[in-house]
Amino acid sequence: MKIAVFCGSSRGDDERFAEAADEFGRYMASQGMDLVFGGGKVGLMGVVADAVLAGGREVYGVIPESLRDRELAHQGLTRLDVVASMHERKALMADMADAFVALPGGPGTMDEIFEAWTWGQLGYHNKPCAFYNVGGYYEELLAFIRKMSGAGFLRPEYADMVIVEQQPDALIYALRNYQPPLRKWS
């Protein structure tokens, strides 16, 4: 299984975020899973990539040309694809991955996980999407997702299709056992 991990190109202000990224990457590797990610060696991206590599697994980076130097592309990867745009980055990562996980991050992380989730909702793929809710990082966002559903903008089955876990083992278990919702198009 290849997991696309979306996360910050910075480490954030709480060391728990980097510790959780390292723990998640090591657990992925221990479970025989490979990583697809944004290709940078900095921030949480670099932490999770280094952890998966340290565990002896494959790591595939996808980085736009314009970010290659700014994000300091990771040079120790199994493969680094350099693409022309963020659109190409997300499309290639989606094609390569069997699942999508958001660790703590900023607007780019939100863009990536929400697009993957939207594609799943629309039936473009049947891959699981998940939030690794480190230290409750995503609680307000999850409350807003419930609000969207309660207001009639998101069917409950599509709100429920997003996996939320706070431990690597529970998250990996949920990814492996994911069943996509029955889509209703009316």
GROMACS .gro file of C-alpha atoms in nm:
model
  186
    1MET     CA    1   0.000   0.000   0.000
    2LYS     CA    2   0.122   0.350  -0.088
    3ILE     CA    3  -0.009   0.628   0.133
    4ALA     CA    4  -0.009   0.989   0.016
    5VAL     CA    5   0.065   1.204   0.318
    6PHE     CA    6  -0.023   1.573   0.308
    7CYS     CA    7   0.137   1.785   0.580
    8GLY     CA    8   0.321   2.103   0.661
    9SER     CA    9   0.639   2.219   0.493
   10SER     CA   10   0.718   2.360   0.838
   11ARG     CA   11   0.730   2.173   1.168
   12GLY     CA   12   0.472   2.392   1.343
   13ASP     CA   13   0.509   2.538   1.690
   14ASP     CA   14   0.437   2.219   1.883
   15GLU     CA   15   0.703   1.948   1.886
   16ARG     CA   16   0.424   1.687   1.912
   17PHE     CA   17   0.357   1.742   1.542
   18ALA     CA   18   0.709   1.636   1.439
   19GLU     CA   19   0.705   1.350   1.688
   20ALA     CA   20   0.373   1.227   1.546
   21ALA     CA   21   0.499   1.258   1.186
   22ASP     CA   22   0.805   1.050   1.278
   23GLU     CA   23   0.593   0.794   1.464
   24PHE     CA   24   0.347   0.766   1.175
   25GLY     CA   25   0.625   0.724   0.917
   26ARG     CA   26   0.796   0.456   1.125
   27TYR     CA   27   0.468   0.274   1.180
   28MET     CA   28   0.391   0.288   0.806
   29ALA     CA   29   0.729   0.133   0.732
   30SER     CA   30   0.681  -0.137   0.997
   31GLN     CA   31   0.355  -0.229   0.825
   32GLY     CA   32   0.521  -0.260   0.483
   33MET     CA   33   0.373   0.063   0.347
   34ASP     CA   34   0.536   0.315   0.115
   35LEU     CA   35   0.502   0.693   0.112
   36VAL     CA   36   0.392   0.936  -0.159
   37PHE     CA   37   0.444   1.298  -0.054
   38GLY     CA   38   0.523   1.650  -0.167
   39GLY     CA   39   0.896   1.589  -0.216
   40GLY     CA   40   1.043   1.838   0.033
   41LYS     CA   41   1.310   1.766   0.292
   42VAL     CA   42   1.183   2.039   0.526
   43GLY     CA   43   0.907   2.050   0.785
   44LEU     CA   44   0.679   1.760   0.862
   45MET     CA   45   0.721   1.644   0.501
   46GLY     CA   46   1.088   1.578   0.564
   47VAL     CA   47   1.022   1.417   0.902
   48VAL     CA   48   0.773   1.162   0.769
   49ALA     CA   49   0.985   1.087   0.461
   50ASP     CA   50   1.298   1.031   0.669
   51ALA     CA   51   1.106   0.801   0.905
   52VAL     CA   52   0.972   0.584   0.622
   53LEU     CA   53   1.317   0.569   0.461
   54ALA     CA   54   1.475   0.477   0.797
   55GLY     CA   55   1.226   0.191   0.814
   56GLY     CA   56   1.354   0.057   0.482
   57ARG     CA   57   1.051   0.140   0.269
   58GLU     CA   58   1.007   0.327  -0.060
   59VAL     CA   59   0.942   0.703  -0.066
   60TYR     CA   60   0.811   0.881  -0.376
   61GLY     CA   61   0.821   1.260  -0.389
   62VAL     CA   62   0.632   1.484  -0.630
   63ILE     CA   63   0.734   1.850  -0.638
   64PRO     CA   64   0.659   2.137  -0.878
   65GLU     CA   65   0.957   2.301  -1.043
   66SER     CA   66   0.877   2.634  -0.877
   67LEU     CA   67   0.892   2.476  -0.530
   68ARG     CA   68   1.187   2.244  -0.587
   69ASP     CA   69   1.440   2.496  -0.462
   70ARG     CA   70   1.216   2.683  -0.214
   71GLU     CA   71   1.111   2.364  -0.035
   72LEU     CA   72   1.458   2.217  -0.070
   73ALA     CA   73   1.372   1.898  -0.254
   74HIS     CA   74   1.464   1.581  -0.066
   75GLN     CA   75   1.754   1.412  -0.243
   76GLY     CA   76   1.747   1.074  -0.067
   77LEU     CA   77   1.420   0.943  -0.208
   78THR     CA   78   1.339   0.630  -0.401
   79ARG     CA   79   1.213   0.861  -0.676
   80LEU     CA   80   1.154   1.235  -0.707
   81ASP     CA   81   0.922   1.352  -0.985
   82VAL     CA   82   0.947   1.719  -1.077
   83VAL     CA   83   0.626   1.848  -1.238
   84ALA     CA   84   0.518   2.181  -1.386
   85SER     CA   85   0.233   2.274  -1.151
   86MET     CA   86   0.046   2.203  -0.829
   87HIS     CA   87  -0.235   2.056  -1.040
   88GLU     CA   88   0.006   1.803  -1.189
   89ARG     CA   89   0.149   1.732  -0.844
   90LYS     CA   90  -0.191   1.647  -0.695
   91ALA     CA   91  -0.297   1.440  -0.996
   92LEU     CA   92   0.024   1.234  -0.996
   93MET     CA   93   0.011   1.181  -0.620
   94ALA     CA   94  -0.352   1.071  -0.649
   95ASP     CA   95  -0.265   0.823  -0.923
   96MET     CA   96   0.025   0.679  -0.725
   97ALA     CA   97  -0.148   0.650  -0.387
   98ASP     CA   98  -0.385   0.391  -0.243
   99ALA     CA   99  -0.492   0.619   0.044
  100PHE     CA  100  -0.465   0.983   0.157
  101VAL     CA  101  -0.375   1.108   0.505
  102ALA     CA  102  -0.354   1.466   0.632
  103LEU     CA  103  -0.114   1.530   0.917
  104PRO     CA  104  -0.105   1.880   1.068
  105GLY     CA  105  -0.043   2.148   0.808
  106GLY     CA  106  -0.167   2.469   0.657
  107PRO     CA  107  -0.372   2.574   0.353
  108GLY     CA  108  -0.180   2.348   0.113
  109THR     CA  109  -0.253   2.046   0.329
  110MET     CA  110  -0.621   2.141   0.343
  111ASP     CA  111  -0.632   2.191  -0.035
  112GLU     CA  112  -0.479   1.850  -0.099
  113ILE     CA  113  -0.690   1.645   0.143
  114PHE     CA  114  -1.013   1.824   0.050
  115GLU     CA  115  -0.953   1.766  -0.319
  116ALA     CA  116  -0.882   1.397  -0.261
  117TRP     CA  117  -1.195   1.372  -0.043
  118THR     CA  118  -1.406   1.552  -0.306
  119TRP     CA  119  -1.280   1.317  -0.577
  120GLY     CA  120  -1.377   1.022  -0.357
  121GLN     CA  121  -1.721   1.169  -0.291
  122LEU     CA  122  -1.775   1.213  -0.665
  123GLY     CA  123  -1.665   0.858  -0.738
  124TYR     CA  124  -1.341   0.940  -0.920
  125HIS     CA  125  -1.170   0.699  -0.682
  126ASN     CA  126  -1.262   0.466  -0.393
  127LYS     CA  127  -0.954   0.539  -0.181
  128PRO     CA  128  -0.977   0.630   0.187
  129CYS     CA  129  -0.912   0.985   0.306
  130ALA     CA  130  -0.808   1.047   0.665
  131PHE     CA  131  -0.708   1.308   0.920
  132TYR     CA  132  -0.435   1.216   1.167
  133ASN     CA  133  -0.575   1.429   1.448
  134VAL     CA  134  -0.254   1.489   1.644
  135GLY     CA  135  -0.331   1.655   1.976
  136GLY     CA  136  -0.679   1.750   1.854
  137TYR     CA  137  -0.533   1.965   1.573
  138TYR     CA  138  -0.835   1.908   1.348
  139GLU     CA  139  -1.116   1.939   1.605
  140GLU     CA  140  -1.250   2.275   1.480
  141LEU     CA  141  -1.234   2.158   1.119
  142LEU     CA  142  -1.421   1.840   1.207
  143ALA     CA  143  -1.687   2.047   1.383
  144PHE     CA  144  -1.723   2.255   1.066
  145ILE     CA  145  -1.759   1.940   0.856
  146ARG     CA  146  -2.043   1.832   1.087
  147LYS     CA  147  -2.193   2.181   1.044
  148MET     CA  148  -2.176   2.147   0.662
  149SER     CA  149  -2.358   1.815   0.691
  150GLY     CA  150  -2.616   1.949   0.936
  151ALA     CA  151  -2.684   2.244   0.707
  152GLY     CA  152  -2.755   2.016   0.411
  153PHE     CA  153  -2.440   2.089   0.210
  154LEU     CA  154  -2.278   1.750   0.272
  155ARG     CA  155  -2.461   1.421   0.294
  156PRO     CA  156  -2.392   1.240   0.622
  157GLU     CA  157  -2.245   0.937   0.442
  158TYR     CA  158  -1.988   1.165   0.275
  159ALA     CA  159  -1.903   1.334   0.604
  160ASP     CA  160  -1.863   0.989   0.760
  161MET     CA  161  -1.637   0.864   0.480
  162VAL     CA  162  -1.346   1.067   0.621
  163ILE     CA  163  -1.143   0.867   0.870
  164VAL     CA  164  -1.027   1.047   1.185
  165GLU     CA  165  -0.779   0.883   1.422
  166GLN     CA  166  -0.524   0.990   1.681
  167GLN     CA  167  -0.298   0.683   1.681
  168PRO     CA  168  -0.096   0.536   1.391
  169ASP     CA  169  -0.213   0.178   1.445
  170ALA     CA  170  -0.582   0.276   1.451
  171LEU     CA  171  -0.534   0.494   1.143
  172ILE     CA  172  -0.362   0.223   0.940
  173TYR     CA  173  -0.626  -0.030   1.049
  174ALA     CA  174  -0.902   0.206   0.933
  175LEU     CA  175  -0.729   0.267   0.598
  176ARG     CA  176  -0.692  -0.105   0.536
  177ASN     CA  177  -1.057  -0.173   0.622
  178TYR     CA  178  -1.215   0.124   0.446
  179GLN     CA  179  -1.539   0.071   0.259
  180PRO     CA  180  -1.651   0.359   0.035
  181PRO     CA  181  -2.006   0.485   0.082
  182LEU     CA  182  -2.286   0.401  -0.155
  183ARG     CA  183  -2.311   0.715  -0.365
  184LYS     CA  184  -2.649   0.881  -0.416
  185TRP     CA  185  -2.668   1.113  -0.711
  186SER     CA  186  -3.019   1.260  -0.664
   0.00000   0.00000   0.00000
